[in-house]
Tab-separated table of C-alpha atoms and ligand atoms in Angstrom:
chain	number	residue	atom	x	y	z
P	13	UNK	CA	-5.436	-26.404	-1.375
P	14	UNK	CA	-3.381	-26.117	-4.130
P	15	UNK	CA	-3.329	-22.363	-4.946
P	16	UNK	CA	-2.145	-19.891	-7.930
P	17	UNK	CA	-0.927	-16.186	-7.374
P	18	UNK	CA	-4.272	-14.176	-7.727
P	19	UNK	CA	-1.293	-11.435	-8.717
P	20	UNK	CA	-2.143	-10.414	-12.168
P	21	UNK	CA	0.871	-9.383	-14.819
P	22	UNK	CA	2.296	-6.241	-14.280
P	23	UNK	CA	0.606	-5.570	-10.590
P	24	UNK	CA	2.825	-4.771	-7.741
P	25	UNK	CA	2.839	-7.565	-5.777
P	26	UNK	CA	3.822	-6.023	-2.642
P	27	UNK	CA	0.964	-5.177	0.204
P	28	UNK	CA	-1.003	-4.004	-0.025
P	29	UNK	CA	-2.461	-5.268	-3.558
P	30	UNK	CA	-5.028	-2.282	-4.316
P	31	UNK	CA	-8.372	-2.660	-6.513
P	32	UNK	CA	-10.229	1.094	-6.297
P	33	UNK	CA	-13.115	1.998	-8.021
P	34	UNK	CA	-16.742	2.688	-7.573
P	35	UNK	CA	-19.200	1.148	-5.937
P	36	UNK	CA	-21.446	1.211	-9.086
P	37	UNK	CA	-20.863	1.876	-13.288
P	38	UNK	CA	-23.124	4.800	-13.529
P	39	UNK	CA	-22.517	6.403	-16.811
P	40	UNK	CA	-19.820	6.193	-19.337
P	41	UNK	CA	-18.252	9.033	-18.718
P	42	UNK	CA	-18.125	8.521	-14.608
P	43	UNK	CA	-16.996	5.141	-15.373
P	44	UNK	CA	-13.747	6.636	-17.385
P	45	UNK	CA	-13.092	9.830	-15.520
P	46	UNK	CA	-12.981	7.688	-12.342
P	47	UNK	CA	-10.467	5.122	-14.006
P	48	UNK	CA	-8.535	7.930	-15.571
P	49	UNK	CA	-8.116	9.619	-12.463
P	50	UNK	CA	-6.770	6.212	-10.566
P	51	UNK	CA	-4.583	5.282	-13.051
P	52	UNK	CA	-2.812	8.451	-12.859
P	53	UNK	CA	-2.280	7.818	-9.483
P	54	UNK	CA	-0.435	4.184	-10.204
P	55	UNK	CA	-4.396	2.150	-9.252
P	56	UNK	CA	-3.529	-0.800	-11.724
P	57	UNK	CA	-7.111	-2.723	-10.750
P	58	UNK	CA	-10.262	-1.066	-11.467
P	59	UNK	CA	-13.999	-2.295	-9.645
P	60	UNK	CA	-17.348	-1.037	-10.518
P	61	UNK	CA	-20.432	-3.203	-9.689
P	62	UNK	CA	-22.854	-3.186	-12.717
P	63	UNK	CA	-25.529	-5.749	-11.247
P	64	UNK	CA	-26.335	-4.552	-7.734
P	65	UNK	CA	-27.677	-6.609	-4.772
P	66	UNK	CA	-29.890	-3.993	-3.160
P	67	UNK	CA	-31.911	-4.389	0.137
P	68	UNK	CA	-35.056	-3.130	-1.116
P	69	UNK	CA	-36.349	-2.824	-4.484
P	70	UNK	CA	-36.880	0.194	-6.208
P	71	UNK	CA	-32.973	1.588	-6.043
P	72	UNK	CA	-30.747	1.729	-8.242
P	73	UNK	CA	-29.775	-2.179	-9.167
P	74	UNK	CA	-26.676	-1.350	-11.502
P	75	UNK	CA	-26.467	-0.615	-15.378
P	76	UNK	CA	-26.574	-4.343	-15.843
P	77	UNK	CA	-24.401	-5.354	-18.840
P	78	UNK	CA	-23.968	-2.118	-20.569
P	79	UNK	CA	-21.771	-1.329	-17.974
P	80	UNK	CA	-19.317	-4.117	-19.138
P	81	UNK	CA	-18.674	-2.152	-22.319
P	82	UNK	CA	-17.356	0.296	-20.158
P	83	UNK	CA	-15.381	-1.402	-18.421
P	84	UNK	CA	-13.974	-2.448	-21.533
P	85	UNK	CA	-13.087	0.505	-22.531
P	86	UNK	CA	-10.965	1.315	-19.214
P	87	UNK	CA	-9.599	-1.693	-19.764
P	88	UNK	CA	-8.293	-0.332	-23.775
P	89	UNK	CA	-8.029	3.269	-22.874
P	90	UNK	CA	-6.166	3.043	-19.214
P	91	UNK	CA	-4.465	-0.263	-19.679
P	92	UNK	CA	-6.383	-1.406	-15.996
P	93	UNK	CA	-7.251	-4.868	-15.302
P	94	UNK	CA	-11.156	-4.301	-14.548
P	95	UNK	CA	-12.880	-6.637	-12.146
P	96	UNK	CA	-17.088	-6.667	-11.105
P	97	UNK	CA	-19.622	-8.476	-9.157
P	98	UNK	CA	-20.648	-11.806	-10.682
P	99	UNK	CA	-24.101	-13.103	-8.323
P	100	UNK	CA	-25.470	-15.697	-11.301
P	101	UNK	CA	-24.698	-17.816	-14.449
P	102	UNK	CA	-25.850	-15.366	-16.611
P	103	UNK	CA	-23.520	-12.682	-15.139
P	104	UNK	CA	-20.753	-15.009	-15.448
P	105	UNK	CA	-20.790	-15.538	-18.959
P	106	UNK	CA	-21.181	-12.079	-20.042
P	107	UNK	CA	-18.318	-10.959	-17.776
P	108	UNK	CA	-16.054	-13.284	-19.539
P	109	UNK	CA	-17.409	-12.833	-22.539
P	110	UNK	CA	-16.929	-8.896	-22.077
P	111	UNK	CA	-13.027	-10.118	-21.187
P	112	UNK	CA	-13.347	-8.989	-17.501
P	113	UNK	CA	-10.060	-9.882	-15.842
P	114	UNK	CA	-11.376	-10.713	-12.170
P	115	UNK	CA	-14.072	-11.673	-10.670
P	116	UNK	CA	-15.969	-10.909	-7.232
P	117	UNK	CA	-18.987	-12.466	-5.050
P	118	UNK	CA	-20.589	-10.426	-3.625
P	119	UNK	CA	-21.598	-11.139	0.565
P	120	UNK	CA	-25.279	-11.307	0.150
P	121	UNK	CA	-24.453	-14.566	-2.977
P	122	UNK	CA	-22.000	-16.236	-0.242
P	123	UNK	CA	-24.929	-16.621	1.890
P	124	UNK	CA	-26.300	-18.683	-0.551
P	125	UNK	CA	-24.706	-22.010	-1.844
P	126	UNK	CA	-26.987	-22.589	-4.477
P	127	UNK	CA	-25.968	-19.382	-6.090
P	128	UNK	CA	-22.482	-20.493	-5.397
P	129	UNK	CA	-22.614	-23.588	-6.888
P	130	UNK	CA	-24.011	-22.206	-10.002
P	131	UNK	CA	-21.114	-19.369	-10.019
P	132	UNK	CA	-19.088	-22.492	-9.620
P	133	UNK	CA	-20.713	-24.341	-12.691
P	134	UNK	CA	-20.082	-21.649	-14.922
P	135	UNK	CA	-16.527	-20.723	-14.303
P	136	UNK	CA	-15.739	-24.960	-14.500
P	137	UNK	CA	-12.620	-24.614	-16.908
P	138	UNK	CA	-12.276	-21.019	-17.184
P	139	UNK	CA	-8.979	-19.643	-15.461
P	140	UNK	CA	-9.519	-16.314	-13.935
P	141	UNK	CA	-8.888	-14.801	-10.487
P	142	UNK	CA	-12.394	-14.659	-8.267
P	143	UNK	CA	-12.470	-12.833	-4.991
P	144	UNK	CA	-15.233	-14.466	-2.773
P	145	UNK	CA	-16.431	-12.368	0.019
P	146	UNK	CA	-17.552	-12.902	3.585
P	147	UNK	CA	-21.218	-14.267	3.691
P	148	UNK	CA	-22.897	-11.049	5.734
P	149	UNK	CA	-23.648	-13.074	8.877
P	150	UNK	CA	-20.628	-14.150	10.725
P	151	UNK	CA	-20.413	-17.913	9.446
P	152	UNK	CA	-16.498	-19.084	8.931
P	153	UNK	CA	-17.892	-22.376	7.330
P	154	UNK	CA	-20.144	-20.900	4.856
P	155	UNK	CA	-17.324	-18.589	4.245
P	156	UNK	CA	-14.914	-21.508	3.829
P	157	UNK	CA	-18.019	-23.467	1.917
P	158	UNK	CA	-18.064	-20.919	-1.082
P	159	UNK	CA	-14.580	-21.064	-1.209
P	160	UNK	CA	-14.134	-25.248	-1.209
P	161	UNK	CA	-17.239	-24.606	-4.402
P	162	UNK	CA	-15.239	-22.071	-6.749
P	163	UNK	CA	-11.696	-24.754	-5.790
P	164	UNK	CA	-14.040	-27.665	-6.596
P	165	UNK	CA	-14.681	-25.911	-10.208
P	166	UNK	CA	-11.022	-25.890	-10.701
P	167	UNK	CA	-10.332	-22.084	-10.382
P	168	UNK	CA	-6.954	-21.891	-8.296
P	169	UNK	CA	-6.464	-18.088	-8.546
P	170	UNK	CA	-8.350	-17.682	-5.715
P	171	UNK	CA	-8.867	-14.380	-2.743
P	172	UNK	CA	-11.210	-13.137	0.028
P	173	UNK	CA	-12.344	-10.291	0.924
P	174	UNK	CA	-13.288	-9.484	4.767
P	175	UNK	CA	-15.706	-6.717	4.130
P	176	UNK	CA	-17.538	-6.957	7.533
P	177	UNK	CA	-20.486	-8.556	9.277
P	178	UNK	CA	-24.326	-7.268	9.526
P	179	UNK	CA	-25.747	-6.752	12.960
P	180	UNK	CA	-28.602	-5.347	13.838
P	181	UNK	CA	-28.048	-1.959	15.027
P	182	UNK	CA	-25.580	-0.194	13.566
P	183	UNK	CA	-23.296	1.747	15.674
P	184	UNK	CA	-19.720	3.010	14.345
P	185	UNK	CA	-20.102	0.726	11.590
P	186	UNK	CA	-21.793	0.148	8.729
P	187	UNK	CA	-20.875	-4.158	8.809
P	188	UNK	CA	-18.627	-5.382	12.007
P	189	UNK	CA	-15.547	-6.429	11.514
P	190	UNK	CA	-14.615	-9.032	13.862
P	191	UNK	CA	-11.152	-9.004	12.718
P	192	UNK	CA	-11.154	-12.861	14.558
P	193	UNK	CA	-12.817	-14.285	11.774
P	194	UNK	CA	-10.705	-13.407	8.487
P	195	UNK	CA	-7.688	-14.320	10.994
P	196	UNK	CA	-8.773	-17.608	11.852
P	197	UNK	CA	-9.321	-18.148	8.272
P	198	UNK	CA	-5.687	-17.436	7.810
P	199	UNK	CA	-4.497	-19.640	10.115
P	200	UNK	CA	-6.739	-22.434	8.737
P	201	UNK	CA	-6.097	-21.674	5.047
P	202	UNK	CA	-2.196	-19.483	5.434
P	203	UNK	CA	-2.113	-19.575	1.661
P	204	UNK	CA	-5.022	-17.691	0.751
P	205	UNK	CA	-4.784	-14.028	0.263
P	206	UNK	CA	-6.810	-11.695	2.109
P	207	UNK	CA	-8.362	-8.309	0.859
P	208	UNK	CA	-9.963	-5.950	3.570
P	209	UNK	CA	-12.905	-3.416	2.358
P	210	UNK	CA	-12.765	-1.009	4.333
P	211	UNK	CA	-15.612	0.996	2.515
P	212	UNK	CA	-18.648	-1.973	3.537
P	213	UNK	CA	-17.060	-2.319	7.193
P	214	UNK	CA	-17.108	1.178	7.747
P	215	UNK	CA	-19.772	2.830	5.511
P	216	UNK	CA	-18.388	5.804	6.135
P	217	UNK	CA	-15.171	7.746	4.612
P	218	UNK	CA	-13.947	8.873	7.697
P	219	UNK	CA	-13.412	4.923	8.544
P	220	UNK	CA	-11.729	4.164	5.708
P	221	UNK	CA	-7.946	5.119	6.445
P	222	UNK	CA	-8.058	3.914	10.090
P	223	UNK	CA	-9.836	0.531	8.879
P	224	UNK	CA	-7.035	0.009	6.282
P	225	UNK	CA	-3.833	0.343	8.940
P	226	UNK	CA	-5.805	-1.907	10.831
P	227	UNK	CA	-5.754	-4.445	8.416
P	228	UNK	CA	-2.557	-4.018	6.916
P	229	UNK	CA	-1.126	-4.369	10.684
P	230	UNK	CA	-2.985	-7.794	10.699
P	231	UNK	CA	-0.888	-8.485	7.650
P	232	UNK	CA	-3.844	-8.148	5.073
P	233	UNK	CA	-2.695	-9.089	1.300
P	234	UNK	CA	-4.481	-6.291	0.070
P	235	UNK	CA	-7.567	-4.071	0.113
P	236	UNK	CA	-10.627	-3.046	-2.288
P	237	UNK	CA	-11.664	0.200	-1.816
P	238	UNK	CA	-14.876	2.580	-3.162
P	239	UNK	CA	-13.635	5.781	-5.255
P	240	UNK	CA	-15.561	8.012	-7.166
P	241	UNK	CA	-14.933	10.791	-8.487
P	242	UNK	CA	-17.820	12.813	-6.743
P	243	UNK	CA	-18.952	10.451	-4.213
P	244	UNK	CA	-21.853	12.857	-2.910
P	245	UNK	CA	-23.426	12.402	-5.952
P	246	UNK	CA	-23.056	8.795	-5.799
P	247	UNK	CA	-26.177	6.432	-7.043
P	248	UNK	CA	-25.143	3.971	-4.358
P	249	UNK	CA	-23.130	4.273	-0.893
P	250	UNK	CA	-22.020	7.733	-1.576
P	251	UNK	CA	-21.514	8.108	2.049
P	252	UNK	CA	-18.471	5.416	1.912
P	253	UNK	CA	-16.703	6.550	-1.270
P	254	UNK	CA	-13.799	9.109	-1.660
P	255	UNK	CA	-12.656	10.723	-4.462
P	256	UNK	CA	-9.100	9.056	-6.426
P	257	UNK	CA	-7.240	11.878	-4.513
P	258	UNK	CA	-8.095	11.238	-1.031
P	259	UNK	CA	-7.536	7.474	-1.680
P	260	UNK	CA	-4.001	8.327	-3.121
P	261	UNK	CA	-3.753	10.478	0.108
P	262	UNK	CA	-4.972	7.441	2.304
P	263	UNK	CA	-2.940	5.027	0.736
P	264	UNK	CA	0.332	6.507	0.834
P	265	UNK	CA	-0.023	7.354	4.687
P	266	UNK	CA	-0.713	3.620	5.459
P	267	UNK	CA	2.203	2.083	7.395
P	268	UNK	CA	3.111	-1.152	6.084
P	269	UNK	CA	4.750	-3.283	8.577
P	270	UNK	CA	7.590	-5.759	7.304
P	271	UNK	CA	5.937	-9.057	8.507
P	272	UNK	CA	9.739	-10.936	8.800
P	273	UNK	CA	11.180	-7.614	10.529
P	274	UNK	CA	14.038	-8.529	11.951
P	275	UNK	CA	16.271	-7.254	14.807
P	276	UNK	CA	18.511	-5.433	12.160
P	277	UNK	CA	15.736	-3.880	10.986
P	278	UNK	CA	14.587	-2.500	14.331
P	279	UNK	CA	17.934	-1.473	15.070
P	280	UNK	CA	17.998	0.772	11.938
P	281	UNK	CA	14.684	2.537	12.692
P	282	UNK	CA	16.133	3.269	16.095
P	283	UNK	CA	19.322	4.791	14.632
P	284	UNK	CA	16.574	6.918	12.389
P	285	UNK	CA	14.968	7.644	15.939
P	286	UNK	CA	18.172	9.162	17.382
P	287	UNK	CA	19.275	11.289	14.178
P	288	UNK	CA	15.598	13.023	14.226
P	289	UNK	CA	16.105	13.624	18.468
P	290	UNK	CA	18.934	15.358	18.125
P	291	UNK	CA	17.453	17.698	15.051
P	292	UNK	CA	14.874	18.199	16.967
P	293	UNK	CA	17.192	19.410	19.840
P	294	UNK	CA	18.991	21.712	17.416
P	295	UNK	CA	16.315	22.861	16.259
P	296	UNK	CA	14.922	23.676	19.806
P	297	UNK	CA	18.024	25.123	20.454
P	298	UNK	CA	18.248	27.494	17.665
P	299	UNK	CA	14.399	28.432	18.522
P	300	UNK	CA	15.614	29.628	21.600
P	301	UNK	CA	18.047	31.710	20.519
P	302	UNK	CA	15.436	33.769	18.283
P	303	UNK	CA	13.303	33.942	21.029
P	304	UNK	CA	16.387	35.537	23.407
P	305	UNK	CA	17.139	38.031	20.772
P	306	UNK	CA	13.197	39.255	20.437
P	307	UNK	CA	13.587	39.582	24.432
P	308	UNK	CA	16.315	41.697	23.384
P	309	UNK	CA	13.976	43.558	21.287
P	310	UNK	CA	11.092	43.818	23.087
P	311	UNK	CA	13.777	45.302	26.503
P	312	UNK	CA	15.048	47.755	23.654
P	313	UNK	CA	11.843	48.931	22.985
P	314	UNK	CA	9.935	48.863	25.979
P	315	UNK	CA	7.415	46.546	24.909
P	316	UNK	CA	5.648	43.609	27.135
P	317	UNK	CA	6.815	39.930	26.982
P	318	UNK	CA	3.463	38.741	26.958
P	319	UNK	CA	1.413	39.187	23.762
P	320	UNK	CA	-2.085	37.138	23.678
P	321	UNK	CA	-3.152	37.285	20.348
P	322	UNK	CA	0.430	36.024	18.902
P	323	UNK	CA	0.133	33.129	21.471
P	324	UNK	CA	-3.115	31.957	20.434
P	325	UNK	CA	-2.449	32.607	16.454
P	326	UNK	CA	0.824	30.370	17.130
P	327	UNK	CA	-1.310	27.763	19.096
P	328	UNK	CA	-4.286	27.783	16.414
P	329	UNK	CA	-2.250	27.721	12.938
P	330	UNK	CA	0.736	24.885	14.336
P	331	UNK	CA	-2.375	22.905	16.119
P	332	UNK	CA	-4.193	22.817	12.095
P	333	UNK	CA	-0.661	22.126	10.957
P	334	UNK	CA	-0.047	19.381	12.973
P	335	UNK	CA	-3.560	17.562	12.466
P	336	UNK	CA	-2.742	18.033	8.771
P	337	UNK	CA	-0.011	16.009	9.412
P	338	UNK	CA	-1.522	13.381	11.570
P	339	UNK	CA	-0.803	14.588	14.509
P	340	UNK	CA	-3.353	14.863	17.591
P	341	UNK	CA	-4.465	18.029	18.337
P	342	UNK	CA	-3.583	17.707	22.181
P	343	UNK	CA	-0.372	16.709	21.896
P	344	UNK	CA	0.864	19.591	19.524
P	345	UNK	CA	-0.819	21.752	21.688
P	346	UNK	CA	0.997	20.267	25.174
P	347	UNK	CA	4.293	20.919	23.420
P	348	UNK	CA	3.721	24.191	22.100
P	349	UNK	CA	2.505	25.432	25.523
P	350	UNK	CA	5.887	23.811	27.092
P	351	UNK	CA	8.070	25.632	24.450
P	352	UNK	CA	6.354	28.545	24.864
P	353	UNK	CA	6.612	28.744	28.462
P	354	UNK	CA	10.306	28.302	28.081
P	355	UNK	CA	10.665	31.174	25.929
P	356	UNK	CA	8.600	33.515	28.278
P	357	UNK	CA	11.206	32.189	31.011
P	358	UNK	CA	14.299	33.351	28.599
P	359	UNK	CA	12.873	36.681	27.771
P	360	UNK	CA	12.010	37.265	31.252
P	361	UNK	CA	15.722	36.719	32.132
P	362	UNK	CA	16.825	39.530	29.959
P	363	UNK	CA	14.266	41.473	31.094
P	364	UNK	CA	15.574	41.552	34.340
P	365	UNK	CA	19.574	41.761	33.228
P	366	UNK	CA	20.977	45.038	33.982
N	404	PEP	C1	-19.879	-3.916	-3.368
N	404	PEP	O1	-18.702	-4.292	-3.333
N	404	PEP	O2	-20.247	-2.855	-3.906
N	404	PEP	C2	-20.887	-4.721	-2.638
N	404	PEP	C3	-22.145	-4.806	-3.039
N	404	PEP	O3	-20.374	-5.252	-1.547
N	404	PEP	P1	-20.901	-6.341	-0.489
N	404	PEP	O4	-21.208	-7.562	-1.278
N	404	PEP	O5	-19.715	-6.498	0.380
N	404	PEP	O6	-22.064	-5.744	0.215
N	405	MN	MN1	-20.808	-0.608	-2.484
């Protein structure tokens, strides 16, 4: 295959690529808070679905075109590229005629490669990026089948999206991943770049930072994830989306891994290793010394080494700290304990000094 850069003008092209928005154009007005609120926070590719594949009928099934007027305007007012779910002809033609600036299909249309074919058709001379995602059972050639239909129509700004696999019962998430899939698509086609959504493999917002180091440690090109800016109120998959500043929040705690590290580059991070263990040993150190002169204080005036409730307020408020910072719970707890015995051993030294 003889692929384009799906990177649009102006749009970081380092990993991860990011495309945020929610899952659904709801009103005007949640349509440009939402993109307001991302763009502040440097999101330079805005998603909303405005035709909805729903399981059962009856739900919500998307503004339908109005939407695109929206999306229009976040496109004039924030300066976003805006990209939505394209699952016929018809939707085809009024996203381009609305000037959408990328297009997605959606896993229940991969399934299908009549409705492929006539995305296909329509987009035959048009040149716009179209992100195809995984069919929702766990097929690699009907996968690789939708995308060999959109190439056959000429369009060479081309992505996936891995955004999980149905099964029947659900467990810890919403669609599985079976990360083997997108990467055996990567080693068959290396040059096309992969989004992860997090939000549809998860379904859940408490999955969505953990899913997103995992695929960013796979090397991932990018990811597409839900945000909205009151997600429990959400007309569709509230439960998966998070509000613009939780996503800035997840985003800048991911850990992106240089895929040509080299053996300078590990050296370096070790060298950054040994200059934070030996703060942290002065830091210890001078720790200590406090603690010696409140056993001097506590000898002075007769009071007990020993007092519970500071213990436990120390062990309660640095534990809340810590998992703030991303630290387990256990772990700052263990090392608290240990430094804590060691002071109790100082004090009890002076204690007992003439
Ligand atoms: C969506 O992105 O909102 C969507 C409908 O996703 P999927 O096709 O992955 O279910
Ligand atoms: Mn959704």
């Amino acid at each position: 295959m003889n692929l384009e850069s799906i990177v649009l003008p102006g749009v970081d092209p380092s990993r991860p690529i990011v495309i945020a928005g929610p899952c659904s154009a709801e009103t005007e007005e949640q349509v440009l808070n939402t993109a307001r609120e991302l763009a502040a926070r440097g999101i330079r590719i805005f998603r909303a679905g405005v035709w909805k594949p729903r399981t059962k009928p009856g739900g919500f099934e998307g503004v339908g075109s109005a939407g695109l007027a929206w999306l229009k305007r976040v496109k004039e007012e924030t300066g976003m590229y805006v990209a939505t779910e394209v699952a016929t002809k018809e939707h085809v033609e009024e996203a381009l005629n609305a000037g959408i600036d990328m297009l997605w299909i959606g896993a229940r249309t991969t399934v299908n490669p009549f409705a492929v074919q006539e995305i296909a058709d329509a987009l035959t001379g048009v040149d716009i990026p179209v992100l195809i995602k995984n069919p929702v059972n766990p097929d690699l050639e009907l996968w690789i089948g939708a995308i060999e239909r959109i190439y056959g129509a000429g369009i060479r700004k081309i992505g996936v999206i891995h955004r999980g696999f149905s099964s029947y019962d659900k467990k810890m998430y919403r669609n599985l991943p079976l990360w083997h899939i997108p990467i055996e698509l990567r080693r068959r086609m290396p040059e096309l770049p992969i989004f992860c959504d997090p939000s549809h493999i998860g379904g859940k917002r408490e999955l969505v930072a953990p899913l997103s180091q995992q695929a960013m440690d796979l090397s991932f090109d990018g990811l597409i994830i839900e945000s909205h800016t009151a997600p429990e109120e959400a007309w569709s998959d509230g439960g998966q989306q998070i509000t613009p500043e939780v996503l800035d929040f997840v985003l800048n705690m991911l850990v992106i891994r240089d895929v040509h590290q080299t053996t300078e580059s590990l050296t370096e991070l070790r060298r950054q290793i040994d200059q934070i263990d030996e703060q942290l040993l002065e830091l210890l150190a001078k720790r200590m010394r406090i603690s010696r002169e409140i056993g001097v204080y506590k000898k002075e005036h007769n009071m007990p080494i020993l007092q519970s409730p500071r213990y436990n307020e120390i062990l309660e408020k640095r534990s809340e700290m810590g998992a703030a910072m991303d630290l387990s719970t256990l772990f700052v707890k263990e090392i608290l304990q240990e430094i804590h015995e060691e002071s109790v051993r100082q004090q009890m030294i002076i204690m007992n000094q003439q």
